[in-house]
mmCIF file of C-alpha atoms in Angstrom:
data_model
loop_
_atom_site.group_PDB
_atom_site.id
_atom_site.type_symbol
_atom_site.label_atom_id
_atom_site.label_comp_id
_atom_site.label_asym_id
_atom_site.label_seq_id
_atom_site.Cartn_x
_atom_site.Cartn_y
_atom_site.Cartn_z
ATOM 1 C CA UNK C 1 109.043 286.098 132.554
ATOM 2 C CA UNK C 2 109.898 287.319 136.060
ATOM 3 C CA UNK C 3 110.234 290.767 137.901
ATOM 4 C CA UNK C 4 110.869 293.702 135.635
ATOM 5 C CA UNK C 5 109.543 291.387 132.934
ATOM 6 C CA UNK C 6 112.740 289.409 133.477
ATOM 7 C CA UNK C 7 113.731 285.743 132.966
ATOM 8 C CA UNK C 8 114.557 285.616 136.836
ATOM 9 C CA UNK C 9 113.687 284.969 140.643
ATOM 10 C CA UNK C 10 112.466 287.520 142.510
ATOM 11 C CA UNK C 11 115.570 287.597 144.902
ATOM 12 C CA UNK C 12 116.639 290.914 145.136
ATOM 13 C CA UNK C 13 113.785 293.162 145.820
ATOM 14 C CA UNK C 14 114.647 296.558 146.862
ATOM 15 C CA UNK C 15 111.322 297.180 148.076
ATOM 16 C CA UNK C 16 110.932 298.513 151.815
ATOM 17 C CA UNK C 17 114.679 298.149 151.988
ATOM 18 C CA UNK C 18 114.423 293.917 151.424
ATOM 19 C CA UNK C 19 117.654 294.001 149.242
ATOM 20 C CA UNK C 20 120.413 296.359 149.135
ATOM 21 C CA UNK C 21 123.460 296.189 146.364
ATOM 22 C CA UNK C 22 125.584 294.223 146.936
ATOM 23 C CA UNK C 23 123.743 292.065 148.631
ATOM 24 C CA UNK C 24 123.761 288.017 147.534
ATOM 25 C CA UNK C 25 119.931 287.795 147.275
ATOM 26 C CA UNK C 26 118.067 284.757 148.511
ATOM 27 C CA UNK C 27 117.066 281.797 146.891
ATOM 28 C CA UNK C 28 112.873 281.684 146.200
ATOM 29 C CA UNK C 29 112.353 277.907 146.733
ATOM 30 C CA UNK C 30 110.301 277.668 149.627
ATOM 31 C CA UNK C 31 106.241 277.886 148.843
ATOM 32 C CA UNK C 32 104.587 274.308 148.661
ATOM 33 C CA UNK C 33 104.706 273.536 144.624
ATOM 34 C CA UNK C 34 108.596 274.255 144.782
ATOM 35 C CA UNK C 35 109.348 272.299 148.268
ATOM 36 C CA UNK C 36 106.756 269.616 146.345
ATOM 37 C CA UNK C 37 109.278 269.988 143.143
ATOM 38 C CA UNK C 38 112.364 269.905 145.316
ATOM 39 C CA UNK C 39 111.469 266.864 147.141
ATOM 40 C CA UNK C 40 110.389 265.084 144.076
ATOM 41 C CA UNK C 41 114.006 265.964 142.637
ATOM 42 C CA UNK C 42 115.931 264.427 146.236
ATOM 43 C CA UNK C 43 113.862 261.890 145.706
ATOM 44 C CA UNK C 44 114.456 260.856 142.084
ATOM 45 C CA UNK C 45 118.225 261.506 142.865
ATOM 46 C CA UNK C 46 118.643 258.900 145.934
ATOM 47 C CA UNK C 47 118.922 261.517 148.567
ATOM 48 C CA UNK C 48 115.618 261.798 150.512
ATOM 49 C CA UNK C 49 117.458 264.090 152.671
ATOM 50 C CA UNK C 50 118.011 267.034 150.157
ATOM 51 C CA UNK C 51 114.190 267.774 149.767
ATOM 52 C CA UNK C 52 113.919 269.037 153.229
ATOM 53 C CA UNK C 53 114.280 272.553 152.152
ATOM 54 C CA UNK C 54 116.359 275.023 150.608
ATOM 55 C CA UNK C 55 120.051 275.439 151.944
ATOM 56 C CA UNK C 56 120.246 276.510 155.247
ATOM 57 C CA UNK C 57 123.693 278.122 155.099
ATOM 58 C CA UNK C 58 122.902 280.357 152.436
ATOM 59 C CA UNK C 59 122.701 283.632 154.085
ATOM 60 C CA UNK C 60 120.699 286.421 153.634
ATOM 61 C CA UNK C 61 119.340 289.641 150.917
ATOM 62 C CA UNK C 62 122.083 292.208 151.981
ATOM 63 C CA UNK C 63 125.185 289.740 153.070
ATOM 64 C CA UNK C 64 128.160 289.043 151.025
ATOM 65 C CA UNK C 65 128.964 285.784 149.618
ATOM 66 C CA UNK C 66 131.998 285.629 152.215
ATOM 67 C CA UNK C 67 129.876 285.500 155.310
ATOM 68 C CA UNK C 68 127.730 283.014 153.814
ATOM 69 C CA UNK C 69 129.092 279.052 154.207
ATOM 70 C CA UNK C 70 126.688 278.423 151.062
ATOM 71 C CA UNK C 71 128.405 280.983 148.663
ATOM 72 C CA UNK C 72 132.327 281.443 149.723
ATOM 73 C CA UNK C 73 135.344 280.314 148.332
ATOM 74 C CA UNK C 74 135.102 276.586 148.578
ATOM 75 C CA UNK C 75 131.342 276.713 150.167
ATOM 76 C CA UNK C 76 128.340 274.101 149.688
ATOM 77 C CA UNK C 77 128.016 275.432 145.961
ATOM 78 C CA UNK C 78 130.831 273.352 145.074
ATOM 79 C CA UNK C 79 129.759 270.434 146.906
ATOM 80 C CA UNK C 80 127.167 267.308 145.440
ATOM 81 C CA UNK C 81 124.631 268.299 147.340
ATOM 82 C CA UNK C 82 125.036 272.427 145.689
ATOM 83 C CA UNK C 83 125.413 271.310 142.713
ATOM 84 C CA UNK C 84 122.288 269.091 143.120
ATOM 85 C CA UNK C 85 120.460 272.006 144.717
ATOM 86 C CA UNK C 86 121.485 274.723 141.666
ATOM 87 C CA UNK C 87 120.888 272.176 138.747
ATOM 88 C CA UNK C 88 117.631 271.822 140.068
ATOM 89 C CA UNK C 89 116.622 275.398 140.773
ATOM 90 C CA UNK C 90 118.038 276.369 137.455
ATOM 91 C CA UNK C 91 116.124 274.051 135.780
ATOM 92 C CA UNK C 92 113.215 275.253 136.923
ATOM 93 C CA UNK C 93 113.124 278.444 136.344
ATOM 94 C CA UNK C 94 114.519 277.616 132.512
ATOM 95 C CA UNK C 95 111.075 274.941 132.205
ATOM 96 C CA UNK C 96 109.169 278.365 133.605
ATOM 97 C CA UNK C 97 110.808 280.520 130.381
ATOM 98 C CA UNK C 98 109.973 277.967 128.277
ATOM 99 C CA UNK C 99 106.549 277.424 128.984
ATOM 100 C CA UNK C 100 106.104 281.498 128.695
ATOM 101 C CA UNK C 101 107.503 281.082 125.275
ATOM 102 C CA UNK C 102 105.101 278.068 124.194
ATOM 103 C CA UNK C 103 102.427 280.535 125.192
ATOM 104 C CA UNK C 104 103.547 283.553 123.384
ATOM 105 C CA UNK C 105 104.217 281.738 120.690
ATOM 106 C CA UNK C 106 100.477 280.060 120.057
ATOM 107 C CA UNK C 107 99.107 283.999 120.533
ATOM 108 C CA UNK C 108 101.517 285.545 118.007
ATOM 109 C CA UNK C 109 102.425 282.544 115.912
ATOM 110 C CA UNK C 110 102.323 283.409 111.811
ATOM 111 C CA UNK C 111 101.357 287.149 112.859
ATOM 112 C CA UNK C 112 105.157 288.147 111.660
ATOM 113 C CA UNK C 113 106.098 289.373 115.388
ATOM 114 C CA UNK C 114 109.620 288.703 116.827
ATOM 115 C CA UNK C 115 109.394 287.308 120.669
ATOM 116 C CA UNK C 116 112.583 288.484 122.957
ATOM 117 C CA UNK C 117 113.347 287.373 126.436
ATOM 118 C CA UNK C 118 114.760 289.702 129.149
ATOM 119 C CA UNK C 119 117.693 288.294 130.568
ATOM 120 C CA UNK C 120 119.167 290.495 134.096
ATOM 121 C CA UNK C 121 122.317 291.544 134.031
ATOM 122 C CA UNK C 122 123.378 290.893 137.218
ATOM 123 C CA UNK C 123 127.247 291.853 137.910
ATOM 124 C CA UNK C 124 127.979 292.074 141.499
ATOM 125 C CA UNK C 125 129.984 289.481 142.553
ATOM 126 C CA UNK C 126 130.783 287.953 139.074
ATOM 127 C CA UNK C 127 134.348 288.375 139.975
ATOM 128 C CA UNK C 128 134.197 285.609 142.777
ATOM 129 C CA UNK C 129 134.118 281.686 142.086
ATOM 130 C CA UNK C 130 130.393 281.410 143.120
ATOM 131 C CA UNK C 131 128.285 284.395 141.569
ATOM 132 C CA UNK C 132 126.422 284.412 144.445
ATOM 133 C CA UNK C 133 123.622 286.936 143.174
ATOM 134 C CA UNK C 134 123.375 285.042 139.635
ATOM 135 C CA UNK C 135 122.836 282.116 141.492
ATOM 136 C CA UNK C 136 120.480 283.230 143.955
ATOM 137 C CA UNK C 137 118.508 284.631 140.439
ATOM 138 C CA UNK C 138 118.690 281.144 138.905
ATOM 139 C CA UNK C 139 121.602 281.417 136.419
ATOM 140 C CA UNK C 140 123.573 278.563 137.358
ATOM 141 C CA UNK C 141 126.504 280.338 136.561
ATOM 142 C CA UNK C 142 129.815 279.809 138.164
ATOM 143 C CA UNK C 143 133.522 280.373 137.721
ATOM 144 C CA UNK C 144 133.476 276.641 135.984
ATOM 145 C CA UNK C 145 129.693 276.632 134.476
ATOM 146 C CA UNK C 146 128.463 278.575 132.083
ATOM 147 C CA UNK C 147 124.706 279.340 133.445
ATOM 148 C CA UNK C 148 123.866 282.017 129.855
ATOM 149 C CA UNK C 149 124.120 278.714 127.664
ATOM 150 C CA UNK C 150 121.380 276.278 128.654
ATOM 151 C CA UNK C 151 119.193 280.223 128.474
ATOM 152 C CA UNK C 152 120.564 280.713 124.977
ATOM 153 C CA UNK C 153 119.631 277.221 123.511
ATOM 154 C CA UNK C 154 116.014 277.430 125.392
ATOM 155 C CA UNK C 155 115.851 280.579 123.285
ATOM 156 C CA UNK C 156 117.310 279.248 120.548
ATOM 157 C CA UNK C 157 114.250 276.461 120.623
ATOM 158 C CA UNK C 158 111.665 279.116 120.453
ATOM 159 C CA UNK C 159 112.690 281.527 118.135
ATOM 160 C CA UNK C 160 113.248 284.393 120.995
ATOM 161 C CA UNK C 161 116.006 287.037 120.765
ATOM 162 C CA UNK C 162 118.297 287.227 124.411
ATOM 163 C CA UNK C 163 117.493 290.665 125.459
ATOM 164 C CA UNK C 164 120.015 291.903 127.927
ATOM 165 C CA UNK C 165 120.501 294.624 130.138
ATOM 166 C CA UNK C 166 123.711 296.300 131.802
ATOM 167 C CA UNK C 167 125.050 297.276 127.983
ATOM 168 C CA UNK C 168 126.310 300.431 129.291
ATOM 169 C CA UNK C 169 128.080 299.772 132.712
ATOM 170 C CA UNK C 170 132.381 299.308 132.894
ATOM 171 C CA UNK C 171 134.298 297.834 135.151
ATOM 172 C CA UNK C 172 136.124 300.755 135.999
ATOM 173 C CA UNK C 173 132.968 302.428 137.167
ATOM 174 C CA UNK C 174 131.769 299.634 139.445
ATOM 175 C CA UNK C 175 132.666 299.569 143.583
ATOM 176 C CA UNK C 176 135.718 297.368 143.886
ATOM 177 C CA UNK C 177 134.182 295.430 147.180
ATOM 178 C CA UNK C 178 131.078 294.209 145.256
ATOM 179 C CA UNK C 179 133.102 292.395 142.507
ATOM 180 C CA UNK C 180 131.567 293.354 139.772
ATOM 181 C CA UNK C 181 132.366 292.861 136.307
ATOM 182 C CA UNK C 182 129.682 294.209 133.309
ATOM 183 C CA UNK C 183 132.134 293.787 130.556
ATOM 184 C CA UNK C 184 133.134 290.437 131.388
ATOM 185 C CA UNK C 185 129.499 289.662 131.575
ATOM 186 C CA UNK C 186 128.664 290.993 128.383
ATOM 187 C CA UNK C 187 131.183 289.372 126.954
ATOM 188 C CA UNK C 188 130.133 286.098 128.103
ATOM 189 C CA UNK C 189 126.365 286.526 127.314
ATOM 190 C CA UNK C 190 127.246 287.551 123.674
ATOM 191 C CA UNK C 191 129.233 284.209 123.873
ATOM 192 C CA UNK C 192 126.393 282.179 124.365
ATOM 193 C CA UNK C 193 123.800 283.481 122.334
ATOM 194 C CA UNK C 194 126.421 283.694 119.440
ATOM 195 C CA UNK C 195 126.634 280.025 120.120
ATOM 196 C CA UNK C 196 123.184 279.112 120.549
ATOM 197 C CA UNK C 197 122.534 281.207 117.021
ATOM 198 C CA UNK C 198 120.220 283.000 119.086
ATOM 199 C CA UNK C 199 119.892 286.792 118.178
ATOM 200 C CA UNK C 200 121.151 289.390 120.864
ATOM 201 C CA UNK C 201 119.420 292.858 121.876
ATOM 202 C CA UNK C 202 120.194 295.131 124.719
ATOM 203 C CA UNK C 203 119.288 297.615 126.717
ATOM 204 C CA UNK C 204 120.571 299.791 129.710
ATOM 205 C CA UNK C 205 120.324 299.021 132.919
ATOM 206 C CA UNK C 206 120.463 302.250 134.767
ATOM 207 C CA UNK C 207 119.273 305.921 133.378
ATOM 208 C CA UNK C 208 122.369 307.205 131.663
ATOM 209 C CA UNK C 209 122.605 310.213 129.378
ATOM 210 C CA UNK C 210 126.160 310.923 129.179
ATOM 211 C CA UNK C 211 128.627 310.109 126.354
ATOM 212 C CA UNK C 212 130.911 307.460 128.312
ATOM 213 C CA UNK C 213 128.006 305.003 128.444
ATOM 214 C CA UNK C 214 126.521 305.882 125.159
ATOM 215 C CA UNK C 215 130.115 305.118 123.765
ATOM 216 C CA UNK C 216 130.339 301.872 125.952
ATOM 217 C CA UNK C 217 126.716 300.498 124.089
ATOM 218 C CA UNK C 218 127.741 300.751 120.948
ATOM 219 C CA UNK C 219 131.659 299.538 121.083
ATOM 220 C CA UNK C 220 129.131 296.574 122.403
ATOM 221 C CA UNK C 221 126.922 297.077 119.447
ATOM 222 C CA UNK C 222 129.751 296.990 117.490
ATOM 223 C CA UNK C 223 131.219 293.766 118.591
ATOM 224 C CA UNK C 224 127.678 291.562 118.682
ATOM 225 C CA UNK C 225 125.426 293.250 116.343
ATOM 226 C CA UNK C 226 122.538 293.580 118.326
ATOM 227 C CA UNK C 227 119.201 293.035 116.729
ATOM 228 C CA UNK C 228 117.683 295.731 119.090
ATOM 229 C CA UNK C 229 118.528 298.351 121.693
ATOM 230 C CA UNK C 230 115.790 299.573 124.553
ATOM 231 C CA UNK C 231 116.826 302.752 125.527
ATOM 232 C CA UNK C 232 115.846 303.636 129.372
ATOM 233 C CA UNK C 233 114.436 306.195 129.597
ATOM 234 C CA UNK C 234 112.549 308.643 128.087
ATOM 235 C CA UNK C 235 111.710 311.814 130.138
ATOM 236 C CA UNK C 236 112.334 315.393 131.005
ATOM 237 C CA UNK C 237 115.642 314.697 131.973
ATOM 238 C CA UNK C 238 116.265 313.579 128.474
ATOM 239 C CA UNK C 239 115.886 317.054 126.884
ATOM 240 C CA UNK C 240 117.552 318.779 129.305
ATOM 241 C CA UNK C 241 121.139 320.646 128.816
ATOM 242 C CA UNK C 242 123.159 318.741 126.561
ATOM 243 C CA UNK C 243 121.663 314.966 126.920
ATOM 244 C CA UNK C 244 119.687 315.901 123.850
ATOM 245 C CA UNK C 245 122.455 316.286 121.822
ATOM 246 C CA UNK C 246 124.178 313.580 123.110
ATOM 247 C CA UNK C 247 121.011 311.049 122.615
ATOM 248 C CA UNK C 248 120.840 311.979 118.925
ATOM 249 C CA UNK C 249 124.629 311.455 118.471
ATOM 250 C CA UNK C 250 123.996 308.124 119.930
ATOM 251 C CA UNK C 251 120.969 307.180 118.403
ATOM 252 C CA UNK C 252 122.774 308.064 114.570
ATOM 253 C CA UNK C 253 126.173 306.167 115.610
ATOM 254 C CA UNK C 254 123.772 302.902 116.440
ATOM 255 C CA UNK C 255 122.103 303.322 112.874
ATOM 256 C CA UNK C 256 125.682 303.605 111.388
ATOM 257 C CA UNK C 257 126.702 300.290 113.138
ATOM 258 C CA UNK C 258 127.953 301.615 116.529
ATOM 259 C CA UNK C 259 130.047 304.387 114.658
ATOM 260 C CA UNK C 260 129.879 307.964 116.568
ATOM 261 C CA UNK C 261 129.723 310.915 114.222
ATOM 262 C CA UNK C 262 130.548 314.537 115.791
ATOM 263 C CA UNK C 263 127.733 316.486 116.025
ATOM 264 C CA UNK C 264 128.399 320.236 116.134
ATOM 265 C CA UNK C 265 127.600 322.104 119.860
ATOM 266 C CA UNK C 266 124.624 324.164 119.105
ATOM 267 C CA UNK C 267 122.082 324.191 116.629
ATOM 268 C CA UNK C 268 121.382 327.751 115.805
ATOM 269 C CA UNK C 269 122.052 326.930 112.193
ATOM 270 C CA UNK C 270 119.686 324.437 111.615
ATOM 271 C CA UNK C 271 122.040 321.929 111.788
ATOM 272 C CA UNK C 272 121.634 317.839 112.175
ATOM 273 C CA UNK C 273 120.623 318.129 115.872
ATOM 274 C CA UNK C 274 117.250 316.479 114.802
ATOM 275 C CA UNK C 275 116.161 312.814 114.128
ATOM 276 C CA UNK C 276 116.294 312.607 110.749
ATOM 277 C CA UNK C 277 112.728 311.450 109.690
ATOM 278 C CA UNK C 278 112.399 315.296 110.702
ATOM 279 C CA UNK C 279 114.141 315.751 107.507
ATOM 280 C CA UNK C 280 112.061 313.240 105.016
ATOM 281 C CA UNK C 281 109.095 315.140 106.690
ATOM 282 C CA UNK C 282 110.354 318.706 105.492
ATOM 283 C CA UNK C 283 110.653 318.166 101.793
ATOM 284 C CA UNK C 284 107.060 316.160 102.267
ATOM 285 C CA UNK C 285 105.839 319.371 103.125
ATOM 286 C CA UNK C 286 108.042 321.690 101.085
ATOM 287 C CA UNK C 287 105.783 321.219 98.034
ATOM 288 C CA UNK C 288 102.761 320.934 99.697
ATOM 289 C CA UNK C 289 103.489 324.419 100.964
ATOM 290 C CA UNK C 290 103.999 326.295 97.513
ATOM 291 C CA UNK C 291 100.836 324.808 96.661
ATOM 292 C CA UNK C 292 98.761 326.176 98.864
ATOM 293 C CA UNK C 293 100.959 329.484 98.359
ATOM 294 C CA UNK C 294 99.687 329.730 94.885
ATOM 295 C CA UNK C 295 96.224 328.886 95.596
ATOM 296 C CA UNK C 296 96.221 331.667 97.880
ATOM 297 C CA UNK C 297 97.289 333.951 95.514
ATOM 298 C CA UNK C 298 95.095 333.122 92.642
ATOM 299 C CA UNK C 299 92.356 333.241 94.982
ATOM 300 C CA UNK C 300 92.983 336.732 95.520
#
């Protein structure tokens, strides 16, 4: 779909230092087929004049929506000409998703496979009128548009579950000066899809192994009853010290329905500190085992 597999612009990239959070991000609308599109759009909308580029007050990757005369409080995003500009930028990138989809869908057609879409959780600045970074991404979304429906019902057309990311962030947790606001997010996102009858999944954004944001996925899991969760990530940090533990604890409370059972502290007793096809596995081989035990011993 887009970087990190994502239904999205490319206009944060952190590479070589490009983008740094918080930063707004810049709008991707400036190679020939998308000045050719943009035109076309000025064009078809009376206003010759608005297919002479991109906005030129929109900043750039690290600013803040406040320096910006594009993204702040009453800025060109809430003007004709922004909300011709985001309409159309939006737009295409949802025609982009779509057309992904159409191709999926004639390779794995009838073959019984579920298609999901990655969706970016982008947060930073959600608390201000604009959403500068969301819109800067392509989600049209803005204290007084929802940008996560027209996504949802493209989904909705295709069959696709709304995979989304940032299940495990707070708000509490977040810098106050980048405005962010996961929850709220979330919470919208699960809004749309819900009314879209579009199925949700998730997944975490960042590489967490403690309980707070294992707890914070599934009171989420809980509320939407998400068709899938991507975990991120597994790797030697994983197993080390007690994020093993915690993992399994997590990965049993999201089989239970977001439910977290106590696991005990150590596992010297053999206890339930193990996924628990380990346990189907064991009586597999139990009588397997005294088979081969009495074998032996007739052989002798």
């Amino acid at each position: 779909m887009g970087p990190c597999g994502e239904l999205r612009y490319p206009s944060y990239p952190e590479a070589n230092g490009t983008w740094r959070f918080p930063g707004i991000g810049e709008f991707q609308c400036y190679d020939k087929y998308m000045r050719a599109s943009l035109e076309a759009a000025a064009m078809a909308a009376g206003h010759e004049e608005w297919g002479r580029g991109g906005p030129h007050d929109a900043g750039e990757y690290k600013q803040m929506p406040d320096e910006t005369g594009f993204f702040r409080h009453d800025g060109t995003w809430s003007t004709e000409y922004g909300r011709f500009f985001l309409e159309w930028y939006s737009g295409m990138l949802l025609e982009h998703g779509d057309r992904v989809l159409a191709a999926a869908e004639a390779v794995f057609g009838g073959t019984g496979a579920t298609l999901s879409a990655k969706v970016a959780g982008i947060h930073w600045h959600y608390g201000t009128r604009s959403h500068a970074a969301e819109l800067t991404a392509g989600y049209y979304n803005t204290r007084h548009r929802d940008g996560y429906a027209p996504i949802a019902r493209m989904l909705a057309k295709r069959g696709a579950v709304l995979n989304f990311t940032c299940m495990e962030m707070k708000d509490e947790q977040q810098p106050q000066h980048a405005n962010c606001s996961p929850e709220q997010l979330v919470r919208q996102v699960k809004a749309a899809a819900s009314a879209a009858g579009v199925e949700l999944a998730g997944e975490n954004a960042l590489e967490r192994y403690d309980e707070a944001a294992f707890s914070q996925v599934m009171s989420t899991a809980r509320g939407a009853g998400l068709a899938a969760f991507t975990y991120l990530r597994m790797n030697k940090t994983l197993f080390d010290g007690d994020n093993w533990r915690q993992f399994v604890s997590f990965v049993r409370g999201m089989a239970d329905g977001g439910t977290r059972p106590a696991l005990p502290r150590c596992d010297t007793g053999h206890s339930d500190l193990y996924v628990g096809f380990l346990d189907a596995a064991k009586e597999r081989k139990a009588p397997e085992a005294e088979g081969a035990a009495t074998a032996t011993a007739v052989a002798l």
